[in-house]
Short mmCIF file of N, CA, C and O in Angstrom, two decimals:
data_model
loop_
_atom_site.label_atom_id
_atom_site.label_comp_id
_atom_site.label_asym_id
_atom_site.label_seq_id
_atom_site.Cartn_x
_atom_site.Cartn_y
_atom_site.Cartn_z
N MET A 1 -13.18 -12.19 7.33
CA MET A 1 -11.95 -12.95 7.15
C MET A 1 -11.14 -12.84 8.45
O MET A 1 -10.61 -11.80 8.76
N ASP A 2 -11.08 -13.87 9.23
CA ASP A 2 -10.34 -13.86 10.48
C ASP A 2 -8.88 -14.14 10.23
O ASP A 2 -8.51 -14.88 9.32
N ALA A 3 -8.04 -13.57 11.09
CA ALA A 3 -6.59 -13.75 10.95
C ALA A 3 -6.22 -15.22 11.01
O ALA A 3 -5.27 -15.65 10.36
N GLU A 4 -6.99 -16.01 11.76
CA GLU A 4 -6.66 -17.43 11.90
C GLU A 4 -6.80 -18.19 10.58
O GLU A 4 -6.16 -19.21 10.40
N ILE A 5 -7.66 -17.72 9.69
CA ILE A 5 -7.86 -18.46 8.45
C ILE A 5 -7.06 -17.90 7.27
O ILE A 5 -7.16 -18.40 6.17
N LEU A 6 -6.28 -16.87 7.51
CA LEU A 6 -5.43 -16.34 6.45
C LEU A 6 -4.27 -17.29 6.20
O LEU A 6 -3.68 -17.82 7.14
N ASP A 7 -3.94 -17.50 4.95
CA ASP A 7 -2.82 -18.35 4.57
C ASP A 7 -1.53 -17.73 5.11
O ASP A 7 -1.17 -16.61 4.74
N PRO A 8 -0.80 -18.44 5.98
CA PRO A 8 0.40 -17.86 6.58
C PRO A 8 1.47 -17.49 5.56
O PRO A 8 2.20 -16.51 5.74
N VAL A 9 1.57 -18.23 4.48
CA VAL A 9 2.55 -17.90 3.44
C VAL A 9 2.17 -16.58 2.78
O VAL A 9 3.02 -15.70 2.58
N LEU A 10 0.91 -16.41 2.48
CA LEU A 10 0.44 -15.17 1.86
C LEU A 10 0.58 -13.99 2.82
O LEU A 10 0.98 -12.89 2.41
N VAL A 11 0.31 -14.21 4.09
CA VAL A 11 0.49 -13.14 5.09
C VAL A 11 1.94 -12.69 5.10
O VAL A 11 2.22 -11.49 5.11
N GLU A 12 2.87 -13.62 5.05
CA GLU A 12 4.30 -13.26 5.04
C GLU A 12 4.68 -12.53 3.77
O GLU A 12 5.51 -11.62 3.80
N GLN A 13 4.08 -12.89 2.64
CA GLN A 13 4.35 -12.17 1.39
C GLN A 13 3.88 -10.72 1.50
O GLN A 13 4.59 -9.80 1.09
N VAL A 14 2.68 -10.53 2.04
CA VAL A 14 2.14 -9.18 2.22
C VAL A 14 3.04 -8.39 3.17
O VAL A 14 3.41 -7.24 2.90
N ARG A 15 3.42 -9.00 4.29
CA ARG A 15 4.28 -8.33 5.26
C ARG A 15 5.62 -7.94 4.63
O ARG A 15 6.13 -6.84 4.88
N ALA A 16 6.17 -8.82 3.81
CA ALA A 16 7.47 -8.55 3.18
C ALA A 16 7.37 -7.35 2.24
O ALA A 16 8.28 -6.51 2.18
N VAL A 17 6.27 -7.23 1.51
CA VAL A 17 6.10 -6.10 0.60
C VAL A 17 5.98 -4.81 1.40
O VAL A 17 6.64 -3.81 1.09
N ILE A 18 5.17 -4.80 2.44
CA ILE A 18 5.00 -3.60 3.26
C ILE A 18 6.34 -3.19 3.87
O ILE A 18 6.67 -2.00 3.90
N ALA A 19 7.10 -4.15 4.33
CA ALA A 19 8.39 -3.85 4.95
C ALA A 19 9.37 -3.21 3.96
O ALA A 19 10.27 -2.48 4.37
N ARG A 20 9.18 -3.46 2.67
CA ARG A 20 10.09 -2.90 1.64
C ARG A 20 9.75 -1.47 1.24
O ARG A 20 10.55 -0.82 0.56
N ILE A 21 8.58 -0.97 1.60
CA ILE A 21 8.22 0.40 1.21
C ILE A 21 9.16 1.35 1.94
O ILE A 21 9.18 1.38 3.16
N PRO A 22 9.95 2.12 1.20
CA PRO A 22 10.94 2.98 1.87
C PRO A 22 10.32 4.22 2.51
O PRO A 22 9.25 4.68 2.10
N ALA A 23 11.01 4.74 3.50
CA ALA A 23 10.60 6.00 4.11
C ALA A 23 10.54 7.07 3.02
O ALA A 23 11.37 7.08 2.10
N GLY A 24 9.55 7.92 3.09
CA GLY A 24 9.39 8.97 2.09
C GLY A 24 8.56 8.54 0.89
O GLY A 24 8.36 9.31 -0.04
N ARG A 25 8.07 7.31 0.91
CA ARG A 25 7.23 6.77 -0.17
C ARG A 25 6.00 6.11 0.43
O ARG A 25 5.99 5.70 1.59
N VAL A 26 4.95 5.99 -0.38
CA VAL A 26 3.72 5.33 0.05
C VAL A 26 3.27 4.37 -1.04
O VAL A 26 3.70 4.46 -2.19
N ALA A 27 2.40 3.46 -0.65
CA ALA A 27 1.75 2.56 -1.59
C ALA A 27 0.29 2.44 -1.16
O ALA A 27 -0.04 2.73 -0.01
N THR A 28 -0.55 2.00 -2.06
CA THR A 28 -1.95 1.80 -1.70
C THR A 28 -2.14 0.34 -1.28
O THR A 28 -1.31 -0.52 -1.55
N TYR A 29 -3.26 0.09 -0.62
CA TYR A 29 -3.60 -1.28 -0.25
C TYR A 29 -3.62 -2.16 -1.50
O TYR A 29 -3.14 -3.28 -1.50
N GLY A 30 -4.15 -1.62 -2.59
CA GLY A 30 -4.20 -2.36 -3.85
C GLY A 30 -2.83 -2.63 -4.43
O GLY A 30 -2.58 -3.70 -4.99
N ASP A 31 -1.93 -1.65 -4.30
CA ASP A 31 -0.55 -1.85 -4.77
C ASP A 31 0.08 -3.03 -4.05
O ASP A 31 0.71 -3.89 -4.66
N VAL A 32 -0.06 -3.04 -2.72
CA VAL A 32 0.53 -4.11 -1.92
C VAL A 32 -0.09 -5.45 -2.30
O VAL A 32 0.61 -6.46 -2.45
N ALA A 33 -1.40 -5.46 -2.51
CA ALA A 33 -2.07 -6.70 -2.93
C ALA A 33 -1.53 -7.18 -4.27
O ALA A 33 -1.24 -8.37 -4.44
N ASP A 34 -1.38 -6.28 -5.22
CA ASP A 34 -0.88 -6.66 -6.55
C ASP A 34 0.54 -7.22 -6.47
O ASP A 34 0.83 -8.27 -7.05
N ILE A 35 1.41 -6.54 -5.76
CA ILE A 35 2.81 -6.97 -5.69
C ILE A 35 2.95 -8.29 -4.95
O ILE A 35 3.73 -9.15 -5.35
N SER A 36 2.18 -8.45 -3.88
CA SER A 36 2.28 -9.68 -3.07
C SER A 36 1.41 -10.81 -3.60
O SER A 36 1.46 -11.91 -3.07
N ARG A 37 0.61 -10.51 -4.60
CA ARG A 37 -0.34 -11.46 -5.18
C ARG A 37 -1.43 -11.88 -4.18
O ARG A 37 -1.94 -12.99 -4.21
N ALA A 38 -1.75 -10.95 -3.28
CA ALA A 38 -2.85 -11.17 -2.35
C ALA A 38 -4.16 -11.06 -3.13
O ALA A 38 -4.23 -10.34 -4.13
N PRO A 39 -5.19 -11.76 -2.71
CA PRO A 39 -6.43 -11.75 -3.47
C PRO A 39 -7.18 -10.42 -3.44
O PRO A 39 -7.99 -10.16 -4.33
N SER A 40 -6.90 -9.56 -2.44
CA SER A 40 -7.63 -8.29 -2.38
C SER A 40 -6.90 -7.28 -1.50
O SER A 40 -6.08 -7.64 -0.66
N ALA A 41 -7.26 -6.02 -1.71
CA ALA A 41 -6.73 -4.96 -0.87
C ALA A 41 -7.24 -5.11 0.56
O ALA A 41 -6.54 -4.76 1.52
N ARG A 42 -8.44 -5.65 0.72
CA ARG A 42 -8.99 -5.87 2.06
C ARG A 42 -8.13 -6.82 2.87
O ARG A 42 -7.97 -6.66 4.08
N MET A 43 -7.56 -7.81 2.21
CA MET A 43 -6.70 -8.74 2.92
C MET A 43 -5.46 -8.02 3.45
O MET A 43 -4.99 -8.30 4.55
N VAL A 44 -4.94 -7.09 2.68
CA VAL A 44 -3.79 -6.30 3.11
C VAL A 44 -4.16 -5.54 4.39
O VAL A 44 -3.38 -5.50 5.35
N GLY A 45 -5.35 -4.98 4.43
CA GLY A 45 -5.81 -4.29 5.63
C GLY A 45 -5.89 -5.23 6.83
O GLY A 45 -5.53 -4.86 7.94
N ARG A 46 -6.36 -6.45 6.59
CA ARG A 46 -6.44 -7.44 7.68
C ARG A 46 -5.04 -7.77 8.21
O ARG A 46 -4.83 -7.89 9.40
N VAL A 47 -4.09 -7.92 7.31
CA VAL A 47 -2.71 -8.21 7.74
C VAL A 47 -2.17 -7.04 8.56
O VAL A 47 -1.53 -7.23 9.59
N LEU A 48 -2.47 -5.81 8.12
CA LEU A 48 -1.97 -4.63 8.83
C LEU A 48 -2.59 -4.47 10.21
O LEU A 48 -1.99 -3.84 11.08
N GLN A 49 -3.77 -5.03 10.43
CA GLN A 49 -4.37 -4.94 11.76
C GLN A 49 -3.46 -5.57 12.82
O GLN A 49 -3.49 -5.17 13.98
N ASN A 50 -2.69 -6.56 12.42
CA ASN A 50 -1.77 -7.23 13.33
C ASN A 50 -0.32 -6.91 13.01
O ASN A 50 0.58 -7.57 13.51
N GLY A 51 -0.10 -5.90 12.17
CA GLY A 51 1.25 -5.59 11.71
C GLY A 51 1.84 -4.34 12.34
O GLY A 51 2.36 -3.48 11.65
N HIS A 52 1.77 -4.25 13.66
CA HIS A 52 2.27 -3.06 14.34
C HIS A 52 3.78 -2.90 14.22
O HIS A 52 4.31 -1.83 14.48
N ASP A 53 4.47 -3.96 13.84
CA ASP A 53 5.92 -3.89 13.66
C ASP A 53 6.31 -3.48 12.24
O ASP A 53 7.48 -3.40 11.92
N LEU A 54 5.32 -3.19 11.41
CA LEU A 54 5.55 -2.80 10.01
C LEU A 54 5.39 -1.29 9.85
O LEU A 54 4.74 -0.64 10.67
N PRO A 55 5.92 -0.73 8.76
CA PRO A 55 5.70 0.69 8.49
C PRO A 55 4.29 0.92 7.92
O PRO A 55 4.11 1.33 6.77
N TRP A 56 3.29 0.64 8.73
CA TRP A 56 1.89 0.68 8.33
C TRP A 56 1.46 2.04 7.80
O TRP A 56 0.57 2.13 6.95
N GLN A 57 2.10 3.09 8.27
CA GLN A 57 1.71 4.44 7.87
C GLN A 57 1.94 4.68 6.38
O GLN A 57 1.37 5.59 5.80
N ARG A 58 2.74 3.86 5.74
CA ARG A 58 3.06 4.05 4.32
C ARG A 58 2.04 3.41 3.39
O ARG A 58 2.20 3.46 2.17
N VAL A 59 0.99 2.80 3.93
CA VAL A 59 -0.05 2.17 3.11
C VAL A 59 -1.33 3.00 3.22
O VAL A 59 -1.84 3.23 4.31
N LEU A 60 -1.80 3.46 2.07
CA LEU A 60 -2.94 4.38 2.00
C LEU A 60 -4.06 3.80 1.15
O LEU A 60 -3.87 2.84 0.41
N ARG A 61 -5.19 4.47 1.21
CA ARG A 61 -6.31 4.14 0.32
C ARG A 61 -5.93 4.54 -1.12
O ARG A 61 -5.02 5.33 -1.34
N ALA A 62 -6.69 4.05 -2.07
CA ALA A 62 -6.40 4.30 -3.49
C ALA A 62 -6.46 5.78 -3.86
O ALA A 62 -5.83 6.19 -4.83
N ASN A 63 -7.17 6.58 -3.08
CA ASN A 63 -7.26 8.01 -3.39
C ASN A 63 -6.23 8.84 -2.62
O ASN A 63 -6.29 10.07 -2.62
N GLY A 64 -5.29 8.18 -1.93
CA GLY A 64 -4.24 8.88 -1.22
C GLY A 64 -4.61 9.33 0.19
O GLY A 64 -3.86 10.07 0.82
N THR A 65 -5.77 8.88 0.69
CA THR A 65 -6.18 9.24 2.04
C THR A 65 -5.94 8.09 3.00
O THR A 65 -5.70 6.95 2.60
N CYS A 66 -6.05 8.41 4.28
CA CYS A 66 -5.87 7.43 5.35
C CYS A 66 -7.24 6.94 5.82
O CYS A 66 -8.25 7.62 5.63
N ALA A 67 -7.23 5.81 6.50
CA ALA A 67 -8.44 5.38 7.19
C ALA A 67 -8.76 6.44 8.25
O ALA A 67 -7.86 6.91 8.95
N PRO A 68 -10.01 6.87 8.35
CA PRO A 68 -10.34 7.99 9.25
C PRO A 68 -9.87 7.80 10.69
O PRO A 68 -9.40 8.75 11.31
N HIS A 69 -9.96 6.61 11.21
CA HIS A 69 -9.60 6.39 12.62
C HIS A 69 -8.08 6.45 12.85
O HIS A 69 -7.64 6.51 13.99
N LEU A 70 -7.29 6.43 11.79
CA LEU A 70 -5.84 6.48 11.89
C LEU A 70 -5.24 7.76 11.31
O LEU A 70 -4.03 7.97 11.40
N ALA A 71 -6.06 8.59 10.71
CA ALA A 71 -5.58 9.68 9.87
C ALA A 71 -4.60 10.62 10.58
O ALA A 71 -3.53 10.92 10.04
N ASP A 72 -4.93 11.08 11.77
CA ASP A 72 -4.06 12.06 12.43
C ASP A 72 -2.67 11.47 12.69
O ASP A 72 -1.66 12.08 12.36
N GLU A 73 -2.64 10.27 13.27
CA GLU A 73 -1.35 9.64 13.56
C GLU A 73 -0.59 9.29 12.29
O GLU A 73 0.61 9.53 12.17
N GLN A 74 -1.31 8.75 11.30
CA GLN A 74 -0.67 8.33 10.05
C GLN A 74 -0.08 9.53 9.31
O GLN A 74 1.06 9.49 8.86
N LEU A 75 -0.83 10.60 9.20
CA LEU A 75 -0.34 11.78 8.49
C LEU A 75 0.84 12.42 9.22
O LEU A 75 1.77 12.91 8.59
N SER A 76 0.82 12.37 10.54
CA SER A 76 1.93 12.90 11.32
C SER A 76 3.20 12.08 11.08
O SER A 76 4.29 12.64 10.88
N LEU A 77 3.06 10.76 11.08
CA LEU A 77 4.22 9.89 10.81
C LEU A 77 4.75 10.10 9.39
O LEU A 77 5.97 10.15 9.17
N LEU A 78 3.85 10.23 8.43
CA LEU A 78 4.28 10.45 7.04
C LEU A 78 4.97 11.81 6.90
O LEU A 78 5.98 11.92 6.21
N GLU A 79 4.43 12.82 7.55
CA GLU A 79 5.04 14.16 7.51
C GLU A 79 6.47 14.09 8.04
O GLU A 79 7.38 14.70 7.47
N ALA A 80 6.68 13.33 9.10
CA ALA A 80 8.03 13.18 9.68
C ALA A 80 8.99 12.49 8.72
O ALA A 80 10.20 12.66 8.81
N GLU A 81 8.43 11.71 7.78
CA GLU A 81 9.25 11.03 6.77
C GLU A 81 9.40 11.86 5.50
O GLU A 81 9.97 11.40 4.52
N GLY A 82 8.84 13.07 5.49
CA GLY A 82 8.96 13.93 4.33
C GLY A 82 7.84 13.78 3.32
O GLY A 82 7.97 14.21 2.17
N VAL A 83 6.73 13.17 3.72
CA VAL A 83 5.58 12.99 2.83
C VAL A 83 4.46 13.91 3.30
O VAL A 83 3.78 13.61 4.28
N PRO A 84 4.30 15.05 2.65
CA PRO A 84 3.25 15.99 3.07
C PRO A 84 1.87 15.56 2.57
O PRO A 84 1.75 14.72 1.67
N SER A 85 0.87 16.15 3.17
CA SER A 85 -0.50 15.93 2.71
C SER A 85 -1.18 17.29 2.57
O SER A 85 -0.79 18.25 3.23
N VAL A 86 -2.16 17.32 1.72
CA VAL A 86 -2.98 18.52 1.56
C VAL A 86 -4.42 18.08 1.78
O VAL A 86 -4.92 17.17 1.09
N ASP A 87 -5.05 18.69 2.76
CA ASP A 87 -6.43 18.33 3.12
C ASP A 87 -6.58 16.82 3.37
O ASP A 87 -7.55 16.20 2.94
N GLY A 88 -5.58 16.23 4.02
CA GLY A 88 -5.66 14.82 4.39
C GLY A 88 -5.35 13.85 3.27
O GLY A 88 -5.58 12.65 3.41
N ARG A 89 -4.81 14.34 2.17
CA ARG A 89 -4.54 13.49 1.01
C ARG A 89 -3.08 13.62 0.59
O ARG A 89 -2.56 14.72 0.47
N VAL A 90 -2.44 12.48 0.34
CA VAL A 90 -1.06 12.44 -0.14
C VAL A 90 -1.11 12.39 -1.67
O VAL A 90 -1.92 11.67 -2.26
N ASP A 91 -0.24 13.14 -2.31
CA ASP A 91 -0.16 13.14 -3.77
C ASP A 91 0.54 11.86 -4.23
O ASP A 91 1.77 11.76 -4.18
N LEU A 92 -0.24 10.89 -4.67
CA LEU A 92 0.32 9.60 -5.09
C LEU A 92 1.19 9.74 -6.33
O LEU A 92 2.13 8.97 -6.50
N ARG A 93 0.92 10.71 -7.17
CA ARG A 93 1.76 10.89 -8.36
C ARG A 93 3.18 11.25 -7.97
O ARG A 93 4.13 10.92 -8.68
N LYS A 94 3.35 11.90 -6.84
CA LYS A 94 4.68 12.35 -6.41
C LYS A 94 5.34 11.39 -5.41
O LYS A 94 6.55 11.21 -5.44
N TYR A 95 4.56 10.78 -4.51
CA TYR A 95 5.14 10.03 -3.40
C TYR A 95 4.90 8.52 -3.47
O TYR A 95 5.34 7.80 -2.58
N ARG A 96 4.26 8.06 -4.53
CA ARG A 96 4.01 6.62 -4.65
C ARG A 96 5.31 5.87 -4.86
O ARG A 96 6.17 6.29 -5.64
N TRP A 97 5.46 4.78 -4.17
CA TRP A 97 6.63 3.90 -4.26
C TRP A 97 6.80 3.46 -5.71
O TRP A 97 5.87 2.98 -6.35
N GLU A 98 8.00 3.59 -6.23
CA GLU A 98 8.26 3.28 -7.63
C GLU A 98 7.91 1.84 -7.99
O GLU A 98 7.42 1.57 -9.08
N GLU A 99 8.14 0.90 -7.08
CA GLU A 99 7.81 -0.50 -7.37
C GLU A 99 6.32 -0.73 -7.49
O GLU A 99 5.89 -1.74 -8.03
N ALA A 100 5.52 0.19 -6.98
CA ALA A 100 4.08 0.04 -7.01
C ALA A 100 3.45 0.60 -8.28
O ALA A 100 2.28 0.39 -8.54
N VAL A 101 4.23 1.33 -9.07
CA VAL A 101 3.70 1.94 -10.28
C VAL A 101 3.90 0.97 -11.44
O VAL A 101 5.04 0.64 -11.79
N PRO A 102 2.81 0.49 -12.03
CA PRO A 102 2.96 -0.44 -13.15
C PRO A 102 3.62 0.23 -14.35
O PRO A 102 3.37 1.40 -14.62
N GLU A 103 4.47 -0.53 -15.01
CA GLU A 103 5.11 0.00 -16.21
C GLU A 103 4.13 -0.05 -17.37
O GLU A 103 3.40 -1.03 -17.54
N PRO A 104 4.13 1.01 -18.18
CA PRO A 104 3.24 0.98 -19.35
C PRO A 104 3.72 -0.07 -20.34
O PRO A 104 4.92 -0.37 -20.41
N PRO A 105 2.80 -0.63 -21.12
CA PRO A 105 3.23 -1.61 -22.12
C PRO A 105 4.18 -0.98 -23.14
O PRO A 105 4.08 0.23 -23.42
N ASP A 106 5.09 -1.78 -23.67
CA ASP A 106 6.06 -1.26 -24.64
C ASP A 106 5.39 -0.71 -25.87
O ASP A 106 5.67 0.38 -26.32
N GLU A 107 4.51 -1.47 -26.45
CA GLU A 107 3.80 -1.06 -27.67
C GLU A 107 2.36 -1.52 -27.59
O GLU A 107 2.07 -2.55 -27.00
N PRO A 108 1.48 -0.76 -28.18
CA PRO A 108 0.10 -1.24 -28.21
C PRO A 108 -0.01 -2.53 -29.02
O PRO A 108 0.70 -2.69 -30.03
N GLN A 109 -0.84 -3.43 -28.57
CA GLN A 109 -1.02 -4.68 -29.28
C GLN A 109 -2.21 -4.51 -30.23
O GLN A 109 -3.35 -4.51 -29.80
N LEU A 110 -1.90 -4.37 -31.49
CA LEU A 110 -2.94 -4.15 -32.48
C LEU A 110 -3.42 -5.48 -33.06
O LEU A 110 -2.69 -6.46 -33.10
N GLY A 111 -4.63 -5.47 -33.51
CA GLY A 111 -5.17 -6.64 -34.20
C GLY A 111 -5.65 -7.75 -33.29
O GLY A 111 -5.82 -8.87 -33.76
N LEU A 112 -5.86 -7.46 -32.02
CA LEU A 112 -6.33 -8.52 -31.13
C LEU A 112 -7.83 -8.76 -31.27
O LEU A 112 -8.32 -9.82 -30.93
N PHE A 113 -8.55 -7.74 -31.74
CA PHE A 113 -9.99 -7.91 -31.84
C PHE A 113 -10.47 -7.61 -33.23
O PHE A 113 -10.05 -6.87 -33.97
#
């Protein structure tokens, strides 16, 4: 997927979501995709390749780790924002951006099947 063929409106939606992640919080590539309605977490990664003006360090893999080629710099930047890691992994239960956590359903829907 080349940057030239990415939908510019969708790219801006992804960028806007990443820009909203506050210091001291993180989101996963999948979280950003869900919120921005991007078709995949991979697309979020493609947008971030050209998003040096964004708080890219706040976007992690689904397991709370960084891309290996960015890990040292990313973890250092997150540490400076108050987000610690243990063995290269951020505790998503504690530091995940609140907007990225889906709300549980109000009540179970019984009788659907």
